[in-house]
Coordinates of C-alpha atoms in Angstrom, one line a residue:
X1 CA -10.1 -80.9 -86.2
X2 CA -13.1 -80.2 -83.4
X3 CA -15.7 -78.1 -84.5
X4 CA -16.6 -74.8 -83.4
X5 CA -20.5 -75.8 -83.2
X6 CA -22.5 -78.6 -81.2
X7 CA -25.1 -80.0 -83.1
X8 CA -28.0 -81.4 -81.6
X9 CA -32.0 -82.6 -82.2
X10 CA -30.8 -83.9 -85.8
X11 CA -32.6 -86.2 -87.6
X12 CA -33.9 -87.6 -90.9
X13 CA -37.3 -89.3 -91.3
X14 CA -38.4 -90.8 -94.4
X15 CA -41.8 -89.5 -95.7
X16 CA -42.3 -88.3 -92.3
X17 CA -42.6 -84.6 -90.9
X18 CA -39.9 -84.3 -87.8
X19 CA -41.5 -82.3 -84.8
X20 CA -38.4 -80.7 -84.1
X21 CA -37.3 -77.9 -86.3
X22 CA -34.8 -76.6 -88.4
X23 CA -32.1 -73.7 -86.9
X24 CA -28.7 -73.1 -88.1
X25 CA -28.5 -69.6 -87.0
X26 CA -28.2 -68.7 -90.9
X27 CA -32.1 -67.7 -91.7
X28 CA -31.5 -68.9 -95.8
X29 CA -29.7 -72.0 -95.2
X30 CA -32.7 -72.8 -92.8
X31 CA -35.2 -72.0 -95.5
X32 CA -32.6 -74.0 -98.2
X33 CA -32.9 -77.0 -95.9
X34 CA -36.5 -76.8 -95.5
X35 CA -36.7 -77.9 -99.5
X36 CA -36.0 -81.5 -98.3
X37 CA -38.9 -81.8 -96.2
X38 CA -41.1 -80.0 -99.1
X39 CA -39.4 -81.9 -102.4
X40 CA -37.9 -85.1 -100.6
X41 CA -40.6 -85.7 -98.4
X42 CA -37.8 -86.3 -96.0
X43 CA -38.4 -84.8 -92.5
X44 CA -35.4 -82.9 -91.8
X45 CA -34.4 -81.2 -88.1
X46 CA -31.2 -79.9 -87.3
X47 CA -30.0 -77.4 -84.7
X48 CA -26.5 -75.4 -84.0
X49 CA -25.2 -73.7 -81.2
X50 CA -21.8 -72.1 -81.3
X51 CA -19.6 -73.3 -78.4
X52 CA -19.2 -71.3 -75.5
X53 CA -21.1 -68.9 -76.8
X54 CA -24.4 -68.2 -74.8
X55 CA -26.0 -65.7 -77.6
X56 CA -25.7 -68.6 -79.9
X57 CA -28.7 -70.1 -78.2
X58 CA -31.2 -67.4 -79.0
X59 CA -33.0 -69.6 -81.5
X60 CA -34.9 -66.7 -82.1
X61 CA -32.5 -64.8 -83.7
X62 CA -32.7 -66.7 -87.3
X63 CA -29.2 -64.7 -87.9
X64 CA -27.2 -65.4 -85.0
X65 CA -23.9 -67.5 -86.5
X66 CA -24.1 -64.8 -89.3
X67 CA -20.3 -63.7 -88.4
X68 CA -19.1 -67.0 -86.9
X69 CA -17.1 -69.0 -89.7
X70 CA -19.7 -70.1 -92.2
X71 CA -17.1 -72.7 -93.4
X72 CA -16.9 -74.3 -90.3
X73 CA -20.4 -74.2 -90.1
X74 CA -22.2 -75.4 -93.3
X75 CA -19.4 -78.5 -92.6
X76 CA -20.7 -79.3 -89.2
X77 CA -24.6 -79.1 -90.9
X78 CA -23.1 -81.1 -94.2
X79 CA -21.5 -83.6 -92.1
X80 CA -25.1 -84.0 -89.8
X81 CA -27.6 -84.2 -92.1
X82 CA -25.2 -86.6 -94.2
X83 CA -24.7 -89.0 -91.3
X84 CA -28.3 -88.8 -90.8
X85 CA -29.3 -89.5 -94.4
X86 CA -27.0 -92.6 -95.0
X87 CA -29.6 -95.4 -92.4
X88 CA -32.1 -94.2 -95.1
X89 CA -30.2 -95.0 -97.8
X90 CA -29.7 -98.9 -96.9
X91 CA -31.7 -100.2 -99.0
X92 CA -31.1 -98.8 -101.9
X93 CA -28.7 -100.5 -104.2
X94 CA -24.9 -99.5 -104.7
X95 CA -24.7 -97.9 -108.1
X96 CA -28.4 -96.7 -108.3
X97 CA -28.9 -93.7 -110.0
X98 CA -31.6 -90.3 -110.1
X99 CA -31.3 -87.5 -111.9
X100 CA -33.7 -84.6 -111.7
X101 CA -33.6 -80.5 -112.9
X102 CA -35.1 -78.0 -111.1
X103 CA -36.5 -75.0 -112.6
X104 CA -36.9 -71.7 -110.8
X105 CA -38.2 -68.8 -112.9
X106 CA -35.2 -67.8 -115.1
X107 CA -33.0 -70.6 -113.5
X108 CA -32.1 -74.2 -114.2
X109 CA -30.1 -76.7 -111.9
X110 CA -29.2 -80.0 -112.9
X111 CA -28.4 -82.7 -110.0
X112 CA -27.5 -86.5 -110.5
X113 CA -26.7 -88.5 -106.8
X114 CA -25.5 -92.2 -107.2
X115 CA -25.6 -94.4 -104.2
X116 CA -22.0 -95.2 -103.5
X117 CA -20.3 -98.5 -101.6
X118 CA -18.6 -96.8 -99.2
X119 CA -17.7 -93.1 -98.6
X120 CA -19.5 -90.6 -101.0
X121 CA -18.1 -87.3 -103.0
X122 CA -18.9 -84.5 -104.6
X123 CA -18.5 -85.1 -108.2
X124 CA -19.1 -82.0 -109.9
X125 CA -20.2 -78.1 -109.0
X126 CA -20.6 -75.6 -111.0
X127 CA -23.4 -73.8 -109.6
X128 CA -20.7 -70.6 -109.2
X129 CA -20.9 -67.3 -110.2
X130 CA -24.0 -67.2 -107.7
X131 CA -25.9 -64.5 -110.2
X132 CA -24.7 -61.8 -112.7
X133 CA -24.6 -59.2 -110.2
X134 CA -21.8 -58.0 -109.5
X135 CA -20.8 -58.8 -112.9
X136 CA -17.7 -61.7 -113.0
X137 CA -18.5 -62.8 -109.3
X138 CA -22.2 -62.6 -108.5
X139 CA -23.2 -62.6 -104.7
X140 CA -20.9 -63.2 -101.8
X141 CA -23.7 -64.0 -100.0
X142 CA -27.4 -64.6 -100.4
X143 CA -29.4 -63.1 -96.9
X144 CA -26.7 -64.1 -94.7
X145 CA -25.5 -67.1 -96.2
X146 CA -22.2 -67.2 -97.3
X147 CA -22.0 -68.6 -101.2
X148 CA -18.3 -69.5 -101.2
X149 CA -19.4 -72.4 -98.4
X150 CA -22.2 -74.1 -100.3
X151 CA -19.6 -76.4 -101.9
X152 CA -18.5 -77.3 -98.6
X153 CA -21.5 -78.4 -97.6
X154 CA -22.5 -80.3 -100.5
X155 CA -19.3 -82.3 -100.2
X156 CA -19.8 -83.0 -96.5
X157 CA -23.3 -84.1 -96.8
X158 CA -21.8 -86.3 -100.0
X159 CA -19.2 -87.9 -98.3
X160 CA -20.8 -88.9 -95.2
X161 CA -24.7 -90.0 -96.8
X162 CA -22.5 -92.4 -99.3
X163 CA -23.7 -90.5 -102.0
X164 CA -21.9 -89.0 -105.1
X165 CA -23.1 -86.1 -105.6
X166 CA -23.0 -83.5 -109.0
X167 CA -25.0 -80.2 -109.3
X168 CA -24.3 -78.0 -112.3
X169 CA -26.1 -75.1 -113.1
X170 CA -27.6 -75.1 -116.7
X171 CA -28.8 -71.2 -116.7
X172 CA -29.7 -68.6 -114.4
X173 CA -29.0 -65.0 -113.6
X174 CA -30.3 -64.5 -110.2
X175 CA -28.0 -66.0 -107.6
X176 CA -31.0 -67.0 -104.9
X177 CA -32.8 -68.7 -107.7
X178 CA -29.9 -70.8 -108.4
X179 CA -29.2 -71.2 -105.0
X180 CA -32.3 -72.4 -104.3
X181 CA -33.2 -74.7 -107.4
X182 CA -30.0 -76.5 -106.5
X183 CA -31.5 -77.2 -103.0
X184 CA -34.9 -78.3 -104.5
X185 CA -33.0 -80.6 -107.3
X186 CA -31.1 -82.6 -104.8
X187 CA -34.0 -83.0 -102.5
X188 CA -36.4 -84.5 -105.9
X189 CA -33.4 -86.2 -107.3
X190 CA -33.1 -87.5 -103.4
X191 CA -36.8 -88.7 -103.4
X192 CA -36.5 -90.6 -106.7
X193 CA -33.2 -92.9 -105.6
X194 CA -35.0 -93.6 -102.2
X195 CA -38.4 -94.6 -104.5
X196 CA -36.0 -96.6 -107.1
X197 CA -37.3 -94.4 -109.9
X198 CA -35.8 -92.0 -112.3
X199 CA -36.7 -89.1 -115.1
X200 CA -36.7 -90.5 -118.1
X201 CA -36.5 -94.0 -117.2
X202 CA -39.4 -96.7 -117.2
X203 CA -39.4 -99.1 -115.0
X204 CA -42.0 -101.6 -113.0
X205 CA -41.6 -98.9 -110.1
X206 CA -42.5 -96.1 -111.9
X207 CA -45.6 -97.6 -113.2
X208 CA -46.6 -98.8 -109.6
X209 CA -45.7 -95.4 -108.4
X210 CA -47.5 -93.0 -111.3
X211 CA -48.9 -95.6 -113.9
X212 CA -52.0 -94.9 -115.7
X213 CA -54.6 -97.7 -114.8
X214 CA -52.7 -99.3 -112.2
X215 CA -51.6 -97.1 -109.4
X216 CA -53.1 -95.4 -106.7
X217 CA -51.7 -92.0 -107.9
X218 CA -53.1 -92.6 -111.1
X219 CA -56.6 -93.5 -109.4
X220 CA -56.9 -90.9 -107.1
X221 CA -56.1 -88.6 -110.4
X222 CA -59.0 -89.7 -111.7
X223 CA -60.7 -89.7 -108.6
X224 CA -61.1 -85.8 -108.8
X225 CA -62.5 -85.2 -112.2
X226 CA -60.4 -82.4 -112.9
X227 CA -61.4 -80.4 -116.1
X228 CA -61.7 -77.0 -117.6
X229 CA -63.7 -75.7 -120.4
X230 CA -63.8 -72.1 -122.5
X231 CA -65.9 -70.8 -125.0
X232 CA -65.2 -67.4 -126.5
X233 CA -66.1 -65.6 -129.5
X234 CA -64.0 -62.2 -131.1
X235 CA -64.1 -61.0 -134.2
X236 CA -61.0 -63.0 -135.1
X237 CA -61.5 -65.8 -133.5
X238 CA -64.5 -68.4 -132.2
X239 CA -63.2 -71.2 -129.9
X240 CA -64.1 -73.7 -127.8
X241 CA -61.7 -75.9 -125.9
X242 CA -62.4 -78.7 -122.7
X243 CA -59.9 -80.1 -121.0
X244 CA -60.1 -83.2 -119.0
X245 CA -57.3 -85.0 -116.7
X246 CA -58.7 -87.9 -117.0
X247 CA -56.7 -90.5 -118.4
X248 CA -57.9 -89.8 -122.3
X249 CA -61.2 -91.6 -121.6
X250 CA -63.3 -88.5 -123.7
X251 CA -60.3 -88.9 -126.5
X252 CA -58.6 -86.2 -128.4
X253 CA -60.6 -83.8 -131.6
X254 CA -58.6 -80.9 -132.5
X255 CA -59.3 -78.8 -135.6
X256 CA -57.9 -75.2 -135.9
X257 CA -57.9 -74.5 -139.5
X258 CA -54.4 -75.3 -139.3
X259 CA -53.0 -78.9 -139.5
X260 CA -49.7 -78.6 -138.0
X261 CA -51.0 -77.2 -135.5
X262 CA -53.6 -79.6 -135.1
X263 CA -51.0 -82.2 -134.9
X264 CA -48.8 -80.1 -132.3
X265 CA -51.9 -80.4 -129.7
X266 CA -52.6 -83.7 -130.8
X267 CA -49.3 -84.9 -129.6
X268 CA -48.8 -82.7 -126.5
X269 CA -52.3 -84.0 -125.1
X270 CA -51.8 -87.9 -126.1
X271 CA -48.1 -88.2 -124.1
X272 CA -49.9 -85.9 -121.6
X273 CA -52.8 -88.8 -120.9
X274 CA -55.4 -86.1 -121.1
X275 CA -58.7 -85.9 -122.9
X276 CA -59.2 -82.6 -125.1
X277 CA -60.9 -81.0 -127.6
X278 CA -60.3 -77.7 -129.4
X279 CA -62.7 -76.3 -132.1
X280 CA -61.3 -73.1 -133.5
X281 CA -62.8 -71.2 -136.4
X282 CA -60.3 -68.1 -136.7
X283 CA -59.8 -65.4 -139.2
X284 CA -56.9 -67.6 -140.9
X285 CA -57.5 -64.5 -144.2
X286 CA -55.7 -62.9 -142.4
X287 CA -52.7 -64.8 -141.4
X288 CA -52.1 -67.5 -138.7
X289 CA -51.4 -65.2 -135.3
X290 CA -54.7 -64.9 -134.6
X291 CA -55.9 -68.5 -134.2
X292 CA -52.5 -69.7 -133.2
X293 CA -52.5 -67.4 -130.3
X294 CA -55.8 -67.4 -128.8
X295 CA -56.2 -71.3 -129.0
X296 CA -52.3 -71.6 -126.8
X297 CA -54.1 -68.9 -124.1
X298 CA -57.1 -70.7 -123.8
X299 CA -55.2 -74.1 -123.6
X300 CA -53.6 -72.6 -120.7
X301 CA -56.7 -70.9 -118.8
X302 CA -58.8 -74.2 -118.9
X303 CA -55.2 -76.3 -117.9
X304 CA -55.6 -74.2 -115.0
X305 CA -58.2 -74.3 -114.6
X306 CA -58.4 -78.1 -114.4
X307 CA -54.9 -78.3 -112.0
X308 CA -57.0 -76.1 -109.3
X309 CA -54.8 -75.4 -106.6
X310 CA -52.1 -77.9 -107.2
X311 CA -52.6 -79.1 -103.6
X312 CA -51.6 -82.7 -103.4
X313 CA -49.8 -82.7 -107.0
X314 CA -46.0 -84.2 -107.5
X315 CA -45.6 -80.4 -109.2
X316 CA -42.4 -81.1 -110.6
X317 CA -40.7 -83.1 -113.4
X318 CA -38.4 -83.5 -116.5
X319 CA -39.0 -85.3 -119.4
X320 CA -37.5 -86.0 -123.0
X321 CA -39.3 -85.7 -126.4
X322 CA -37.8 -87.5 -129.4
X323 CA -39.7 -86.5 -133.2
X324 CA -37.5 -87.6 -136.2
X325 CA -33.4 -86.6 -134.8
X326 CA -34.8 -83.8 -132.6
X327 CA -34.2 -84.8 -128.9
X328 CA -35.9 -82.1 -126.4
X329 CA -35.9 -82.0 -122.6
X330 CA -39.1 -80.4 -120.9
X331 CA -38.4 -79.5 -117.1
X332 CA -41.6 -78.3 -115.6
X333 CA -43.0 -76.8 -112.4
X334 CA -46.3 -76.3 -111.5
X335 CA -45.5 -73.0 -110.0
X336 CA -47.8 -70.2 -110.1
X337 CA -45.3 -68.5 -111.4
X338 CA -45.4 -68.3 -115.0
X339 CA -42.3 -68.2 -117.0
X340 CA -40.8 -69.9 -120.0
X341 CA -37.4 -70.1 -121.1
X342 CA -35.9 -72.1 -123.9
X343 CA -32.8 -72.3 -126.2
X344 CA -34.7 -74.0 -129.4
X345 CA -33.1 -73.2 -132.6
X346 CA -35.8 -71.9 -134.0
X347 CA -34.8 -68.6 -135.3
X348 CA -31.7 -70.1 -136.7
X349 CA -33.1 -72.9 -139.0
X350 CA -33.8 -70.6 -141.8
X351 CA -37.2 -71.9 -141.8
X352 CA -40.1 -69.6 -142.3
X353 CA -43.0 -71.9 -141.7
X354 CA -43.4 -75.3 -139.4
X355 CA -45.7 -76.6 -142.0
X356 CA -48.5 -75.2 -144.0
X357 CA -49.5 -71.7 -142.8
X358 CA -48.2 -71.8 -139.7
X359 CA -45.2 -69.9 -139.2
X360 CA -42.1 -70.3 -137.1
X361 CA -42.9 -67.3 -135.0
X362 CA -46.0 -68.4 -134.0
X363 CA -45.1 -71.9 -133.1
X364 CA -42.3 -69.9 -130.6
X365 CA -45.3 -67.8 -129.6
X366 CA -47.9 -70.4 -128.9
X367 CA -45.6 -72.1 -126.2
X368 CA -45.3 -69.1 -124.4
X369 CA -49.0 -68.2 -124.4
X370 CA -49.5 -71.9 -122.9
X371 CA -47.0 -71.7 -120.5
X372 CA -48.4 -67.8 -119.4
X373 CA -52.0 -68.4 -119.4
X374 CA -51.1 -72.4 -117.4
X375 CA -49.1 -70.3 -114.8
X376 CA -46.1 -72.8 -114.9
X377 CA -42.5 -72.5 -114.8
X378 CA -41.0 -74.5 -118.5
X379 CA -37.4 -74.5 -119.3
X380 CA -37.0 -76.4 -122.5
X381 CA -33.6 -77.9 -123.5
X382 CA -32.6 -78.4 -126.6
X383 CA -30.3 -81.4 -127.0
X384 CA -30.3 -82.5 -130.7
X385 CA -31.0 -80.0 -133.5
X386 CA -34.0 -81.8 -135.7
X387 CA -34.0 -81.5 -139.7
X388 CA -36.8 -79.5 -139.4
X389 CA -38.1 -77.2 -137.4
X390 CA -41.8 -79.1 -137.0
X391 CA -39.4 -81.7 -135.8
X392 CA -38.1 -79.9 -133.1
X393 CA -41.5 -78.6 -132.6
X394 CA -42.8 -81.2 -132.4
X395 CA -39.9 -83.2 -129.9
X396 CA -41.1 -80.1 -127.5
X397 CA -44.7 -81.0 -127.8
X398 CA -43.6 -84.8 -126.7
X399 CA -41.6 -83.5 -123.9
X400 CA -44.5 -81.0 -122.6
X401 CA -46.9 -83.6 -122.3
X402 CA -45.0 -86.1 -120.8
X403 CA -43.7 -83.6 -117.7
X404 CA -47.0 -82.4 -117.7
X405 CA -48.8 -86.1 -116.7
X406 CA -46.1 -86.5 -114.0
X407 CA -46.3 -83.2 -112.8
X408 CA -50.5 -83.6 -112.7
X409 CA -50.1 -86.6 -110.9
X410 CA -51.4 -86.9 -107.6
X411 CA -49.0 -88.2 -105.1
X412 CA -50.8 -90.0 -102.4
X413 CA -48.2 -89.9 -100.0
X414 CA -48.5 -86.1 -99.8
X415 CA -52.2 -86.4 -98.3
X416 CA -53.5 -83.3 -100.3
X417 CA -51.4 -81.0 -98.8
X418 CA -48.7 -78.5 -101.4
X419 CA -45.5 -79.4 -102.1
X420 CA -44.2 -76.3 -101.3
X421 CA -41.8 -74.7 -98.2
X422 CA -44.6 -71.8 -98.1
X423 CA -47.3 -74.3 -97.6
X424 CA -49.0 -72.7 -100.5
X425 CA -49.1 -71.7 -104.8
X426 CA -52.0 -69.8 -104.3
X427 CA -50.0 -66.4 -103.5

């Protein structure tokens, strides 16, 4: 079956900006395929023209297929950028696997690709209802992209790249974030097969891409002596914490009052490869909000501190905690746009206190300050239920640290510029 469109000035560079653009004549599937040259550092130009139609050339109408069949469309773009991806996919072997999870705000999208020996598929999609509004259906459309066709696309771009493709949607309420953090997961999970690396897998290439010591990533990290240091006094609390991303050289010293908590940063800042020191003298008389609290939003403010802009910065990872039989998943984004969301068990443990005096509630409370005050996107995943609530805890301290030393990382190959689609995390 001909299509209705002509495509033409495709292509597909690998870590290479393409000088042609990107024009479907659907404005958000433009912006959804800019994600690939922002998150797979693959330079990605496509363009569409309708045939016979002479109003489908107006490139400057960013809308103008907008009531042409979308599903004959975003198969003809599918089918493209598919074809175009497979030459980079040569030398990666058959059976190879990457999975990455994207978070955006309130939403989290799981994708896995596998490179394939012949034709590719779409293995699994469930990124559907596209939002809770309308209730039972979500959006028809997001802009004027047509949701219904997504799938369609996905499965074209599968079949023809050789790659089998799933994308399931974990959470999410608002249909353009989950829209979009599907785009963004396939594009990262996209740059890991073509690097031969994977979340939550070690290998020889991840340590010559990111490993502490030895790579370039780890000593241009290093390079920029990144750090952040606060010293406040209240009547509840007197604290001092520094911050350094340097590899742990300056060591760890943390002392709160309040050892469980001591050990919680302790752990977060040792998988994390970061040097830091708290010194917190709070009005623990009281009870433990005080002290708990303050010393999470001044972990954040000098983390912030420390990250700068972010410009340069691989932003975004995922990465597993294990503490006694509590198994956590930490999916983190450098954002600038601060939100946590989680499903730990805390509240149904029947567990008052993590250890000594500090309590459950404040344990749940200290993540969110961190994540607030470090203007970061955190989903946390709960996977296996500890025996304890420090142990889960303490699984999500593990899991923090480690998706926070990839995200930190520098990635050369980005040249100091964001890894964004707006250019910048600064607004």
């Amino acid at each position: 079956m001909s299509s209705l469109f002509t495509v033409s000035d495709v292509e597909c560079l690998d870590l290479a900006r393409s000088s042609l653009g990107i024009s479907t004549g659907i404005g958000y599937l433009d912006h959804m395929l800019d994600q690939f040259n922002s998150h797979a550092q693959v330079g990605v130009a496509i363009s569409i023209t309708a045939n016979g139609n002479d109003a489908s050339c107006d490139a400057d109408n960013h809308n103008r297929h907008a009531y042409f069949s979308q599903q004959d469309l975003q198969a003809t773009v599918g089918t493209a950028l598919g074809t175009q991806l497979k030459p980079l996919l040569a030398n990666v072997p058959n059976g190879a696997k990457s999975r990455f999870c994207c978070p955006l705000d309130e939403a989290l999208v799981e994708c896995v690709v596998v490179k394939s020996d012949g034709n590719g598929s779409l293995h699994e999609f469930t990124l559907a209802p596209y939002g809770i509004y309308p209730k039972g259906t979500g959006r028809s459309k997001i802009g004027e992209m047509q949701t219904q066709h997504i799938e369609t696309l996905m499965g074209n771009l599968a079949t023809n790249s050789g790659l089998t493709i799933s994308l399931n949607r974990i959470r999410g309420d608002n249909g353009h974030h989950v829209c979009e953090s599907a785009f963004k997961a396939l594009s990262r999970a996209l740059r890991n097969l073509l690097d031969g690396t994977n979340t939550n897998t070690e290998s020889a290439v991840m340590n010559e891409l990111w490993g502490a010591g030895s790579s370039e990533s780890y000593t241009q990290s290093i390079q920029l002596q990144r750090s952040g240091k606060i010293e406040r006094k209240t009547k509840e609390t007197s604290i001092l914490v520094e911050l350094y991303l340097d590899g742990g050289a300056k060591g760890i010293s943390v002392e709160t009052g309040l050892s469980t908590l001591n050990e919680f940063w302790t752990l977060l800042a040792t998988e994390a490869n970061m040097s830091l020191i708290i010194q917190c003298s709070g009005d623990l008389w009281v009870d433990d909000h005080h002290t708990t609290e303050d010393v999470a939003i001044a972990v954040g403010q000098v983390l912030n501190m420390a990250l700068g802009t972010k410009a340069g910065l691989n932003r975004m990872w995922c990465a597993k905690g294990t503490y006694g039989d509590a198994v956590v998943e930490v999916t983190m984004d450098l954002s600038n746009r601060p939100c946590l969301t989680h499903n730990l068990t805390f509240a149904d443990s029947g567990e008052e206190y993590v250890g000594g005096a500090l309590t459950v509630e404040m344990m749940d409370h200290a993540l969110e300050s961190l994540v607030m005050n470090g203007h970061m996107t955190v989903h946390i995943v709960e996977e296996e239920v500890g025996k304890s609530v420090k142990e889960t805890a303490f699984a999500a301290a593990v899991a923090f640290g480690k998706a926070l030393r990839y995200c930190s990382a520098v990635d050369p190959r980005r040249a100091g510029k964001t890894a964004s689609s707006k250019g910048t995390l600064s607004v």
